[in-house]
Short mmCIF file of C-alpha atoms in Angstrom, two decimals:
data_model
loop_
_atom_site.label_atom_id
_atom_site.label_comp_id
_atom_site.label_asym_id
_atom_site.label_seq_id
_atom_site.Cartn_x
_atom_site.Cartn_y
_atom_site.Cartn_z
CA TRP M 1325 0.24 -0.02 -0.02
CA GLU M 1326 1.36 3.46 -0.92
CA ALA M 1327 -0.92 6.74 -0.34
CA ALA M 1328 -1.59 8.11 -3.81
CA ARG M 1329 -0.12 11.32 -2.95
CA ARG M 1330 2.79 9.28 -3.65
CA THR M 1331 1.86 7.99 -6.58
CA LYS M 1332 -0.78 10.26 -7.98
CA PRO M 1333 -0.86 13.48 -9.68
CA SER M 1334 -2.64 16.25 -7.31
CA TRP M 1335 -3.73 20.07 -7.28
CA TYR M 1336 -4.27 21.68 -4.39
CA GLN M 1337 -6.24 25.13 -3.51
CA VAL M 1338 -4.89 27.17 -0.49
CA SER M 1339 -7.08 30.08 0.92
CA ALA M 1340 -4.82 33.21 1.79
CA LYS M 1341 -7.75 34.33 4.64
CA ASP M 1342 -8.58 31.04 6.23
CA ARG M 1343 -8.98 31.09 9.90
CA MET M 1344 -10.28 26.74 10.02
CA ILE M 1345 -7.68 25.61 8.34
CA PRO M 1346 -4.54 28.66 8.75
CA PRO M 1347 -2.33 28.37 5.57
CA GLN M 1348 1.10 27.92 7.34
CA ASN M 1349 -0.63 24.78 8.67
CA SER M 1350 -2.39 23.63 5.20
CA GLY M 1351 0.76 21.45 4.67
CA GLY M 1352 3.98 22.22 2.80
CA TRP M 1353 4.07 18.39 1.57
CA LEU M 1354 0.91 19.44 -0.04
CA THR M 1355 2.52 22.22 -2.37
CA TYR M 1356 5.23 20.63 -2.78
CA HIS M 1357 3.59 17.15 -4.11
CA ALA M 1358 1.01 19.04 -5.73
CA ARG M 1359 1.50 19.20 -9.57
CA GLU M 1360 -0.81 22.79 -9.78
CA THR M 1361 -1.36 24.42 -6.32
CA ILE M 1362 -3.55 28.36 -6.50
CA GLU M 1363 -3.60 30.55 -4.04
CA LEU M 1364 -6.72 32.28 -3.12
CA ASP M 1365 -7.49 35.63 -1.39
CA THR M 1366 -10.65 33.70 0.55
CA SER M 1367 -11.66 32.47 3.57
CA HIS M 1368 -12.38 28.51 4.26
CA ALA M 1369 -15.56 28.95 2.32
CA ALA M 1370 -13.39 29.45 -1.27
CA PHE M 1371 -16.54 27.41 -2.98
CA ALA M 1372 -19.05 30.23 -2.35
CA THR M 1373 -16.72 33.04 -2.50
CA ARG M 1374 -14.29 32.39 -5.91
CA PRO M 1375 -16.11 29.48 -7.75
CA THR M 1376 -14.83 30.45 -10.88
CA GLN M 1377 -10.99 30.03 -9.77
CA VAL M 1378 -12.37 27.07 -7.51
CA LEU M 1379 -14.19 24.94 -10.68
CA GLU M 1380 -10.86 25.82 -13.21
CA LEU M 1381 -8.67 23.86 -10.41
CA ILE M 1382 -11.05 21.36 -10.87
CA THR M 1383 -11.52 21.13 -14.58
CA ASN M 1384 -7.82 20.93 -14.78
CA ALA M 1385 -7.29 18.30 -12.19
CA SER M 1386 -10.44 16.54 -13.62
CA SER M 1387 -9.09 16.40 -17.66
CA ALA M 1388 -5.71 14.92 -16.48
CA SER M 1389 -5.98 10.99 -15.76
CA GLY M 1390 -5.66 8.73 -12.23
CA CYS M 1391 -5.84 12.58 -10.60
CA VAL M 1392 -6.66 12.93 -7.13
CA ILE M 1393 -7.98 16.61 -6.00
CA LEU M 1394 -6.92 17.92 -2.50
CA LEU M 1395 -9.45 21.26 -1.42
CA ASN M 1396 -8.52 23.69 1.38
CA SER M 1397 -12.32 24.35 1.65
#
């Protein structure tokens, strides 16, 4: 058994103004291992406040085969 983050491409979104999961606690390994990482100037509710950017991240991820999508919201 091996963690998917080690073998599958991943995408990660960080919310810069998140007070539930502070950006500095988002896990450096996530941004290091992610194929694409975006940081949005928004709170924990990125889906509601930045839907276009979140949708773009999901669309990019879904177009790749065998992907793992990690969202911080």
